[in-house]
């Protein structure tokens, strides 16, 4: 039986997922998942794996949130002011 954080890690090793996809797959609220992600990132780093965040993108104008440090998805696009944003996607590359 895997812990939730192990489960998240395994899923992100298979393919990059955003918060919405993780929340649907695990049946957890996005807010709750966000509290686990920093721990997942840290334990991946501790195992010498690579934690990657693929920047979020605005669906309206294609703006990429490259400089964003926080793990949570942005709510609004600074360029076109739309709130249709997908990502960021989280990814784990484990060293075998
Ligand atoms: Zn935009």
PDB file of N, CA and C and ligand atoms in Angstrom:
ATOM      1  N   UNK A   1       0.847  -1.205   0.000  1.00  0.00           N
ATOM      2  CA  UNK A   1       0.000   0.000   0.000  1.00  0.00           C
ATOM      3  C   UNK A   1       0.874   1.245   0.000  1.00  0.00           C
ATOM      4  N   UNK A   2       0.735   2.050  -1.040  1.00  0.00           N
ATOM      5  CA  UNK A   2       1.541   3.256  -1.159  1.00  0.00           C
ATOM      6  C   UNK A   2       0.903   4.417  -0.404  1.00  0.00           C
ATOM      7  N   UNK A   3       1.733   5.253   0.126  1.00  0.00           N
ATOM      8  CA  UNK A   3       1.185   6.468   0.712  1.00  0.00           C
ATOM      9  C   UNK A   3       0.750   7.393  -0.408  1.00  0.00           C
ATOM     10  N   UNK A   4      -0.028   8.374  -0.056  1.00  0.00           N
ATOM     11  CA  UNK A   4      -0.520   9.318  -1.047  1.00  0.00           C
ATOM     12  C   UNK A   4       0.632   9.991  -1.795  1.00  0.00           C
ATOM     13  N   UNK A   5       1.662  10.381  -1.049  1.00  0.00           N
ATOM     14  CA  UNK A   5       2.782  11.077  -1.690  1.00  0.00           C
ATOM     15  C   UNK A   5       3.544  10.165  -2.639  1.00  0.00           C
ATOM     16  N   UNK A   6       3.650   8.877  -2.265  1.00  0.00           N
ATOM     17  CA  UNK A   6       4.288   7.917  -3.177  1.00  0.00           C
ATOM     18  C   UNK A   6       3.450   7.744  -4.434  1.00  0.00           C
ATOM     19  N   UNK A   7       2.130   7.723  -4.208  1.00  0.00           N
ATOM     20  CA  UNK A   7       1.202   7.566  -5.321  1.00  0.00           C
ATOM     21  C   UNK A   7       1.325   8.736  -6.317  1.00  0.00           C
ATOM     22  N   UNK A   8       1.408   9.935  -5.768  1.00  0.00           N
ATOM     23  CA  UNK A   8       1.566  11.126  -6.611  1.00  0.00           C
ATOM     24  C   UNK A   8       2.871  11.028  -7.395  1.00  0.00           C
ATOM     25  N   UNK A   9       3.954  10.636  -6.689  1.00  0.00           N
ATOM     26  CA  UNK A   9       5.256  10.509  -7.342  1.00  0.00           C
ATOM     27  C   UNK A   9       5.199   9.518  -8.493  1.00  0.00           C
ATOM     28  N   UNK A  10       4.592   8.363  -8.253  1.00  0.00           N
ATOM     29  CA  UNK A  10       4.486   7.338  -9.291  1.00  0.00           C
ATOM     30  C   UNK A  10       3.719   7.859 -10.505  1.00  0.00           C
ATOM     31  N   UNK A  11       2.644   8.568 -10.247  1.00  0.00           N
ATOM     32  CA  UNK A  11       1.847   9.105 -11.354  1.00  0.00           C
ATOM     33  C   UNK A  11       2.633  10.115 -12.171  1.00  0.00           C
ATOM     34  N   UNK A  12       3.413  10.943 -11.473  1.00  0.00           N
ATOM     35  CA  UNK A  12       4.163  11.990 -12.169  1.00  0.00           C
ATOM     36  C   UNK A  12       5.398  11.439 -12.881  1.00  0.00           C
ATOM     37  N   UNK A  13       5.801  10.233 -12.503  1.00  0.00           N
ATOM     38  CA  UNK A  13       6.905   9.591 -13.216  1.00  0.00           C
ATOM     39  C   UNK A  13       6.427   9.089 -14.575  1.00  0.00           C
ATOM     40  N   UNK A  14       5.143   8.751 -14.633  1.00  0.00           N
ATOM     41  CA  UNK A  14       4.599   8.218 -15.881  1.00  0.00           C
ATOM     42  C   UNK A  14       4.345   9.297 -16.914  1.00  0.00           C
ATOM     43  N   UNK A  15       3.755  10.392 -16.469  1.00  0.00           N
ATOM     44  CA  UNK A  15       3.584  11.533 -17.370  1.00  0.00           C
ATOM     45  C   UNK A  15       3.318  12.792 -16.564  1.00  0.00           C
ATOM     46  N   UNK A  16       3.621  13.959 -17.170  1.00  0.00           N
ATOM     47  CA  UNK A  16       3.363  15.203 -16.463  1.00  0.00           C
ATOM     48  C   UNK A  16       1.865  15.417 -16.286  1.00  0.00           C
ATOM     49  N   UNK A  17       1.471  15.871 -15.114  1.00  0.00           N
ATOM     50  CA  UNK A  17       0.060  16.119 -14.844  1.00  0.00           C
ATOM     51  C   UNK A  17      -0.092  17.471 -14.179  1.00  0.00           C
ATOM     52  N   UNK A  18      -1.221  18.111 -14.422  1.00  0.00           N
ATOM     53  CA  UNK A  18      -1.472  19.350 -13.683  1.00  0.00           C
ATOM     54  C   UNK A  18      -2.368  19.043 -12.482  1.00  0.00           C
ATOM     55  N   UNK A  19      -2.637  20.080 -11.733  1.00  0.00           N
ATOM     56  CA  UNK A  19      -3.351  19.908 -10.476  1.00  0.00           C
ATOM     57  C   UNK A  19      -4.747  19.319 -10.696  1.00  0.00           C
ATOM     58  N   UNK A  20      -5.404  19.777 -11.753  1.00  0.00           N
ATOM     59  CA  UNK A  20      -6.759  19.306 -12.033  1.00  0.00           C
ATOM     60  C   UNK A  20      -6.761  17.807 -12.358  1.00  0.00           C
ATOM     61  N   UNK A  21      -5.788  17.394 -13.165  1.00  0.00           N
ATOM     62  CA  UNK A  21      -5.696  15.977 -13.528  1.00  0.00           C
ATOM     63  C   UNK A  21      -5.390  15.112 -12.318  1.00  0.00           C
ATOM     64  N   UNK A  22      -4.479  15.592 -11.460  1.00  0.00           N
ATOM     65  CA  UNK A  22      -4.151  14.853 -10.242  1.00  0.00           C
ATOM     66  C   UNK A  22      -5.371  14.763  -9.332  1.00  0.00           C
ATOM     67  N   UNK A  23      -6.086  15.856  -9.234  1.00  0.00           N
ATOM     68  CA  UNK A  23      -7.225  15.896  -8.348  1.00  0.00           C
ATOM     69  C   UNK A  23      -8.326  14.948  -8.826  1.00  0.00           C
ATOM     70  N   UNK A  24      -8.527  14.879 -10.133  1.00  0.00           N
ATOM     71  CA  UNK A  24      -9.516  13.943 -10.679  1.00  0.00           C
ATOM     72  C   UNK A  24      -9.084  12.501 -10.477  1.00  0.00           C
ATOM     73  N   UNK A  25      -7.808  12.233 -10.709  1.00  0.00           N
ATOM     74  CA  UNK A  25      -7.318  10.860 -10.611  1.00  0.00           C
ATOM     75  C   UNK A  25      -7.332  10.348  -9.169  1.00  0.00           C
ATOM     76  N   UNK A  26      -7.065  11.227  -8.217  1.00  0.00           N
ATOM     77  CA  UNK A  26      -6.940  10.782  -6.829  1.00  0.00           C
ATOM     78  C   UNK A  26      -8.193  11.067  -5.996  1.00  0.00           C
ATOM     79  N   UNK A  27      -9.120  11.808  -6.565  1.00  0.00           N
ATOM     80  CA  UNK A  27     -10.333  12.146  -5.835  1.00  0.00           C
ATOM     81  C   UNK A  27     -10.086  13.068  -4.649  1.00  0.00           C
ATOM     82  N   UNK A  28      -9.100  13.945  -4.806  1.00  0.00           N
ATOM     83  CA  UNK A  28      -8.782  14.892  -3.735  1.00  0.00           C
ATOM     84  C   UNK A  28      -8.978  16.306  -4.229  1.00  0.00           C
ATOM     85  N   UNK A  29      -9.232  17.214  -3.304  1.00  0.00           N
ATOM     86  CA  UNK A  29      -9.368  18.606  -3.701  1.00  0.00           C
ATOM     87  C   UNK A  29      -8.011  19.192  -4.066  1.00  0.00           C
ATOM     88  N   UNK A  30      -8.049  20.118  -5.028  1.00  0.00           N
ATOM     89  CA  UNK A  30      -6.796  20.720  -5.491  1.00  0.00           C
ATOM     90  C   UNK A  30      -6.039  21.391  -4.354  1.00  0.00           C
ATOM     91  N   UNK A  31      -6.779  22.051  -3.474  1.00  0.00           N
ATOM     92  CA  UNK A  31      -6.161  22.721  -2.322  1.00  0.00           C
ATOM     93  C   UNK A  31      -5.392  21.746  -1.453  1.00  0.00           C
ATOM     94  N   UNK A  32      -6.000  20.576  -1.249  1.00  0.00           N
ATOM     95  CA  UNK A  32      -5.368  19.576  -0.411  1.00  0.00           C
ATOM     96  C   UNK A  32      -4.102  19.031  -1.081  1.00  0.00           C
ATOM     97  N   UNK A  33      -4.215  18.786  -2.384  1.00  0.00           N
ATOM     98  CA  UNK A  33      -3.066  18.286  -3.133  1.00  0.00           C
ATOM     99  C   UNK A  33      -1.889  19.252  -3.076  1.00  0.00           C
ATOM    100  N   UNK A  34      -2.203  20.531  -3.139  1.00  0.00           N
ATOM    101  CA  UNK A  34      -1.148  21.544  -3.115  1.00  0.00           C
ATOM    102  C   UNK A  34      -0.307  21.484  -1.854  1.00  0.00           C
ATOM    103  N   UNK A  35      -0.909  21.031  -0.757  1.00  0.00           N
ATOM    104  CA  UNK A  35      -0.134  20.943   0.479  1.00  0.00           C
ATOM    105  C   UNK A  35       0.862  19.776   0.411  1.00  0.00           C
ATOM    106  N   UNK A  36       0.575  18.791  -0.439  1.00  0.00           N
ATOM    107  CA  UNK A  36       1.476  17.630  -0.544  1.00  0.00           C
ATOM    108  C   UNK A  36       2.620  17.847  -1.529  1.00  0.00           C
ATOM    109  N   UNK A  37       2.371  18.664  -2.554  1.00  0.00           N
ATOM    110  CA  UNK A  37       3.356  18.795  -3.631  1.00  0.00           C
ATOM    111  C   UNK A  37       4.756  19.227  -3.189  1.00  0.00           C
ATOM    112  N   UNK A  38       4.878  20.211  -2.284  1.00  0.00           N
ATOM    113  CA  UNK A  38       6.238  20.585  -1.864  1.00  0.00           C
ATOM    114  C   UNK A  38       6.985  19.417  -1.213  1.00  0.00           C
ATOM    115  N   UNK A  39       6.257  18.559  -0.498  1.00  0.00           N
ATOM    116  CA  UNK A  39       6.881  17.398   0.138  1.00  0.00           C
ATOM    117  C   UNK A  39       7.295  16.375  -0.912  1.00  0.00           C
ATOM    118  N   UNK A  40       6.442  16.198  -1.908  1.00  0.00           N
ATOM    119  CA  UNK A  40       6.775  15.286  -3.003  1.00  0.00           C
ATOM    120  C   UNK A  40       8.039  15.787  -3.699  1.00  0.00           C
ATOM    121  N   UNK A  41       8.080  17.088  -3.992  1.00  0.00           N
ATOM    122  CA  UNK A  41       9.239  17.680  -4.665  1.00  0.00           C
ATOM    123  C   UNK A  41      10.514  17.467  -3.855  1.00  0.00           C
ATOM    124  N   UNK A  42      10.409  17.653  -2.534  1.00  0.00           N
ATOM    125  CA  UNK A  42      11.571  17.515  -1.673  1.00  0.00           C
ATOM    126  C   UNK A  42      12.062  16.067  -1.612  1.00  0.00           C
ATOM    127  N   UNK A  43      11.111  15.123  -1.538  1.00  0.00           N
ATOM    128  CA  UNK A  43      11.552  13.732  -1.420  1.00  0.00           C
ATOM    129  C   UNK A  43      12.111  13.232  -2.755  1.00  0.00           C
ATOM    130  N   UNK A  44      11.622  13.778  -3.857  1.00  0.00           N
ATOM    131  CA  UNK A  44      12.193  13.428  -5.161  1.00  0.00           C
ATOM    132  C   UNK A  44      13.641  13.910  -5.219  1.00  0.00           C
ATOM    133  N   UNK A  45      13.865  15.143  -4.772  1.00  0.00           N
ATOM    134  CA  UNK A  45      15.217  15.704  -4.766  1.00  0.00           C
ATOM    135  C   UNK A  45      16.138  14.905  -3.847  1.00  0.00           C
ATOM    136  N   UNK A  46      15.593  14.441  -2.722  1.00  0.00           N
ATOM    137  CA  UNK A  46      16.389  13.667  -1.771  1.00  0.00           C
ATOM    138  C   UNK A  46      16.829  12.330  -2.368  1.00  0.00           C
ATOM    139  N   UNK A  47      16.006  11.811  -3.291  1.00  0.00           N
ATOM    140  CA  UNK A  47      16.383  10.548  -3.940  1.00  0.00           C
ATOM    141  C   UNK A  47      17.168  10.789  -5.227  1.00  0.00           C
ATOM    142  N   UNK A  48      17.609  12.022  -5.411  1.00  0.00           N
ATOM    143  CA  UNK A  48      18.370  12.429  -6.595  1.00  0.00           C
ATOM    144  C   UNK A  48      17.583  12.299  -7.886  1.00  0.00           C
ATOM    145  N   UNK A  49      16.280  12.367  -7.764  1.00  0.00           N
ATOM    146  CA  UNK A  49      15.446  12.423  -8.952  1.00  0.00           C
ATOM    147  C   UNK A  49      15.303  13.867  -9.380  1.00  0.00           C
ATOM    148  N   UNK A  50      14.551  14.088 -10.427  1.00  0.00           N
ATOM    149  CA  UNK A  50      14.385  15.461 -10.876  1.00  0.00           C
ATOM    150  C   UNK A  50      12.917  15.858 -10.854  1.00  0.00           C
ATOM    151  N   UNK A  51      12.635  16.931 -10.158  1.00  0.00           N
ATOM    152  CA  UNK A  51      11.285  17.480 -10.071  1.00  0.00           C
ATOM    153  C   UNK A  51      11.215  18.651 -11.041  1.00  0.00           C
ATOM    154  N   UNK A  52      10.302  18.582 -11.970  1.00  0.00           N
ATOM    155  CA  UNK A  52      10.185  19.637 -12.963  1.00  0.00           C
ATOM    156  C   UNK A  52       8.785  20.221 -12.956  1.00  0.00           C
ATOM    157  N   UNK A  53       8.698  21.524 -13.073  1.00  0.00           N
ATOM    158  CA  UNK A  53       7.400  22.165 -13.232  1.00  0.00           C
ATOM    159  C   UNK A  53       7.379  22.810 -14.617  1.00  0.00           C
ATOM    160  N   UNK A  54       6.480  22.325 -15.467  1.00  0.00           N
ATOM    161  CA  UNK A  54       6.305  22.905 -16.798  1.00  0.00           C
ATOM    162  C   UNK A  54       5.353  24.091 -16.641  1.00  0.00           C
ATOM    163  N   UNK A  55       5.800  25.283 -17.044  1.00  0.00           N
ATOM    164  CA  UNK A  55       5.016  26.491 -16.763  1.00  0.00           C
ATOM    165  C   UNK A  55       3.588  26.443 -17.290  1.00  0.00           C
ATOM    166  N   UNK A  56       2.709  27.084 -16.553  1.00  0.00           N
ATOM    167  CA  UNK A  56       1.305  27.197 -16.955  1.00  0.00           C
ATOM    168  C   UNK A  56       1.189  28.085 -18.191  1.00  0.00           C
ATOM    169  N   UNK A  57       0.100  27.901 -18.894  1.00  0.00           N
ATOM    170  CA  UNK A  57      -0.135  28.656 -20.110  1.00  0.00           C
ATOM    171  C   UNK A  57      -1.545  29.208 -20.153  1.00  0.00           C
ATOM    172  N   UNK A  58      -1.674  30.391 -20.711  1.00  0.00           N
ATOM    173  CA  UNK A  58      -2.998  30.975 -20.903  1.00  0.00           C
ATOM    174  C   UNK A  58      -3.606  30.388 -22.173  1.00  0.00           C
ATOM    175  N   UNK A  59      -4.831  29.868 -22.042  1.00  0.00           N
ATOM    176  CA  UNK A  59      -5.489  29.277 -23.203  1.00  0.00           C
ATOM    177  C   UNK A  59      -5.911  30.386 -24.179  1.00  0.00           C
ATOM    178  N   UNK A  60      -6.220  31.557 -23.620  1.00  0.00           N
ATOM    179  CA  UNK A  60      -6.690  32.666 -24.441  1.00  0.00           C
ATOM    180  C   UNK A  60      -5.628  33.234 -25.376  1.00  0.00           C
ATOM    181  N   UNK A  61      -4.435  33.535 -24.861  1.00  0.00           N
ATOM    182  CA  UNK A  61      -3.445  34.232 -25.684  1.00  0.00           C
ATOM    183  C   UNK A  61      -2.111  33.500 -25.771  1.00  0.00           C
ATOM    184  N   UNK A  62      -1.973  32.401 -25.071  1.00  0.00           N
ATOM    185  CA  UNK A  62      -0.737  31.638 -25.172  1.00  0.00           C
ATOM    186  C   UNK A  62       0.372  32.127 -24.253  1.00  0.00           C
ATOM    187  N   UNK A  63       0.072  33.098 -23.407  1.00  0.00           N
ATOM    188  CA  UNK A  63       1.069  33.604 -22.462  1.00  0.00           C
ATOM    189  C   UNK A  63       1.586  32.473 -21.572  1.00  0.00           C
ATOM    190  N   UNK A  64       2.904  32.408 -21.370  1.00  0.00           N
ATOM    191  CA  UNK A  64       3.508  31.377 -20.534  1.00  0.00           C
ATOM    192  C   UNK A  64       4.001  31.987 -19.232  1.00  0.00           C
ATOM    193  N   UNK A  65       3.647  31.378 -18.140  1.00  0.00           N
ATOM    194  CA  UNK A  65       4.022  31.882 -16.812  1.00  0.00           C
ATOM    195  C   UNK A  65       5.406  31.374 -16.410  1.00  0.00           C
ATOM    196  N   UNK A  66       6.420  31.792 -17.133  1.00  0.00           N
ATOM    197  CA  UNK A  66       7.763  31.252 -16.935  1.00  0.00           C
ATOM    198  C   UNK A  66       8.405  31.603 -15.601  1.00  0.00           C
ATOM    199  N   UNK A  67       8.155  32.780 -15.127  1.00  0.00           N
ATOM    200  CA  UNK A  67       8.866  33.228 -13.936  1.00  0.00           C
ATOM    201  C   UNK A  67       8.178  32.858 -12.636  1.00  0.00           C
ATOM    202  N   UNK A  68       7.100  32.143 -12.760  1.00  0.00           N
ATOM    203  CA  UNK A  68       6.341  31.830 -11.577  1.00  0.00           C
ATOM    204  C   UNK A  68       7.046  30.764 -10.748  1.00  0.00           C
ATOM    205  N   UNK A  69       7.228  31.052  -9.455  1.00  0.00           N
ATOM    206  CA  UNK A  69       7.927  30.128  -8.579  1.00  0.00           C
ATOM    207  C   UNK A  69       6.971  29.223  -7.827  1.00  0.00           C
ATOM    208  N   UNK A  70       5.777  29.740  -7.583  1.00  0.00           N
ATOM    209  CA  UNK A  70       4.851  28.976  -6.758  1.00  0.00           C
ATOM    210  C   UNK A  70       4.300  27.781  -7.512  1.00  0.00           C
ATOM    211  N   UNK A  71       3.929  26.748  -6.764  1.00  0.00           N
ATOM    212  CA  UNK A  71       3.432  25.526  -7.383  1.00  0.00           C
ATOM    213  C   UNK A  71       1.972  25.630  -7.788  1.00  0.00           C
ATOM    214  N   UNK A  72       1.262  26.541  -7.153  1.00  0.00           N
ATOM    215  CA  UNK A  72      -0.166  26.647  -7.429  1.00  0.00           C
ATOM    216  C   UNK A  72      -0.405  27.273  -8.809  1.00  0.00           C
ATOM    217  N   UNK A  73      -1.498  26.908  -9.450  1.00  0.00           N
ATOM    218  CA  UNK A  73      -1.782  27.470 -10.764  1.00  0.00           C
ATOM    219  C   UNK A  73      -2.159  28.947 -10.652  1.00  0.00           C
ATOM    220  N   UNK A  74      -1.711  29.759 -11.601  1.00  0.00           N
ATOM    221  CA  UNK A  74      -2.113  31.163 -11.598  1.00  0.00           C
ATOM    222  C   UNK A  74      -3.611  31.262 -11.910  1.00  0.00           C
ATOM    223  N   UNK A  75      -4.258  32.307 -11.431  1.00  0.00           N
ATOM    224  CA  UNK A  75      -5.694  32.394 -11.647  1.00  0.00           C
ATOM    225  C   UNK A  75      -6.053  33.302 -12.811  1.00  0.00           C
ATOM    226  N   UNK A  76      -5.144  34.183 -13.194  1.00  0.00           N
ATOM    227  CA  UNK A  76      -5.499  35.174 -14.183  1.00  0.00           C
ATOM    228  C   UNK A  76      -4.300  35.511 -15.044  1.00  0.00           C
ATOM    229  N   UNK A  77      -4.540  35.731 -16.317  1.00  0.00           N
ATOM    230  CA  UNK A  77      -3.456  36.074 -17.233  1.00  0.00           C
ATOM    231  C   UNK A  77      -3.157  37.567 -17.161  1.00  0.00           C
ATOM    232  N   UNK A  78      -1.876  37.940 -16.962  1.00  0.00           N
ATOM    233  CA  UNK A  78      -1.534  39.360 -16.859  1.00  0.00           C
ATOM    234  C   UNK A  78      -1.641  40.063 -18.214  1.00  0.00           C
ATOM    235  N   UNK A  79      -1.633  39.310 -19.297  1.00  0.00           N
ATOM    236  CA  UNK A  79      -1.648  39.930 -20.627  1.00  0.00           C
ATOM    237  C   UNK A  79      -3.076  40.159 -21.141  1.00  0.00           C
ATOM    238  N   UNK A  80      -3.894  39.101 -21.157  1.00  0.00           N
ATOM    239  CA  UNK A  80      -5.242  39.271 -21.725  1.00  0.00           C
ATOM    240  C   UNK A  80      -6.330  39.259 -20.656  1.00  0.00           C
ATOM    241  N   UNK A  81      -5.936  39.091 -19.384  1.00  0.00           N
ATOM    242  CA  UNK A  81      -6.865  39.111 -18.240  1.00  0.00           C
ATOM    243  C   UNK A  81      -7.860  37.951 -18.201  1.00  0.00           C
ATOM    244  N   UNK A  82      -7.645  36.982 -19.050  1.00  0.00           N
ATOM    245  CA  UNK A  82      -8.551  35.832 -19.044  1.00  0.00           C
ATOM    246  C   UNK A  82      -8.200  34.922 -17.887  1.00  0.00           C
ATOM    247  N   UNK A  83      -9.125  34.108 -17.476  1.00  0.00           N
ATOM    248  CA  UNK A  83      -8.826  33.186 -16.388  1.00  0.00           C
ATOM    249  C   UNK A  83      -8.858  31.745 -16.863  1.00  0.00           C
ATOM    250  N   UNK A  84      -8.770  31.559 -18.171  1.00  0.00           N
ATOM    251  CA  UNK A  84      -8.681  30.193 -18.687  1.00  0.00           C
ATOM    252  C   UNK A  84      -7.211  29.830 -18.824  1.00  0.00           C
ATOM    253  N   UNK A  85      -6.711  29.166 -17.791  1.00  0.00           N
ATOM    254  CA  UNK A  85      -5.291  28.855 -17.736  1.00  0.00           C
ATOM    255  C   UNK A  85      -5.118  27.368 -17.493  1.00  0.00           C
ATOM    256  N   UNK A  86      -4.244  26.737 -18.233  1.00  0.00           N
ATOM    257  CA  UNK A  86      -3.977  25.337 -17.908  1.00  0.00           C
ATOM    258  C   UNK A  86      -2.537  25.140 -17.476  1.00  0.00           C
ATOM    259  N   UNK A  87      -2.337  24.047 -16.729  1.00  0.00           N
ATOM    260  CA  UNK A  87      -1.046  23.842 -16.108  1.00  0.00           C
ATOM    261  C   UNK A  87      -0.944  24.647 -14.824  1.00  0.00           C
ATOM    262  N   UNK A  88       0.207  24.755 -14.178  1.00  0.00           N
ATOM    263  CA  UNK A  88       1.449  24.107 -14.586  1.00  0.00           C
ATOM    264  C   UNK A  88       1.371  22.585 -14.445  1.00  0.00           C
ATOM    265  N   UNK A  89       2.258  21.923 -15.159  1.00  0.00           N
ATOM    266  CA  UNK A  89       2.321  20.474 -15.079  1.00  0.00           C
ATOM    267  C   UNK A  89       3.536  20.072 -14.262  1.00  0.00           C
ATOM    268  N   UNK A  90       3.351  19.083 -13.426  1.00  0.00           N
ATOM    269  CA  UNK A  90       4.434  18.612 -12.558  1.00  0.00           C
ATOM    270  C   UNK A  90       4.949  17.298 -13.110  1.00  0.00           C
ATOM    271  N   UNK A  91       6.245  17.141 -13.023  1.00  0.00           N
ATOM    272  CA  UNK A  91       6.845  15.955 -13.601  1.00  0.00           C
ATOM    273  C   UNK A  91       7.987  15.456 -12.723  1.00  0.00           C
ATOM    274  N   UNK A  92       8.117  14.145 -12.660  1.00  0.00           N
ATOM    275  CA  UNK A  92       9.184  13.550 -11.884  1.00  0.00           C
ATOM    276  C   UNK A  92      10.005  12.636 -12.776  1.00  0.00           C
ATOM    277  N   UNK A  93      11.300  12.879 -12.819  1.00  0.00           N
ATOM    278  CA  UNK A  93      12.184  11.977 -13.538  1.00  0.00           C
ATOM    279  C   UNK A  93      13.077  11.320 -12.498  1.00  0.00           C
ATOM    280  N   UNK A  94      12.889  10.034 -12.307  1.00  0.00           N
ATOM    281  CA  UNK A  94      13.673   9.347 -11.291  1.00  0.00           C
ATOM    282  C   UNK A  94      14.947   8.790 -11.906  1.00  0.00           C
ATOM    283  N   UNK A  95      15.962   8.832 -11.106  1.00  0.00           N
ATOM    284  CA  UNK A  95      17.242   8.290 -11.558  1.00  0.00           C
ATOM    285  C   UNK A  95      17.226   6.798 -11.259  1.00  0.00           C
ATOM    286  N   UNK A  96      17.457   5.992 -12.275  1.00  0.00           N
ATOM    287  CA  UNK A  96      17.393   4.547 -12.026  1.00  0.00           C
ATOM    288  C   UNK A  96      18.781   3.994 -11.777  1.00  0.00           C
TER     289      UNK A  96
HETATM  290 ZN1  LIG B   1      -3.789  35.470 -21.800  1.00  0.00          ZN
END
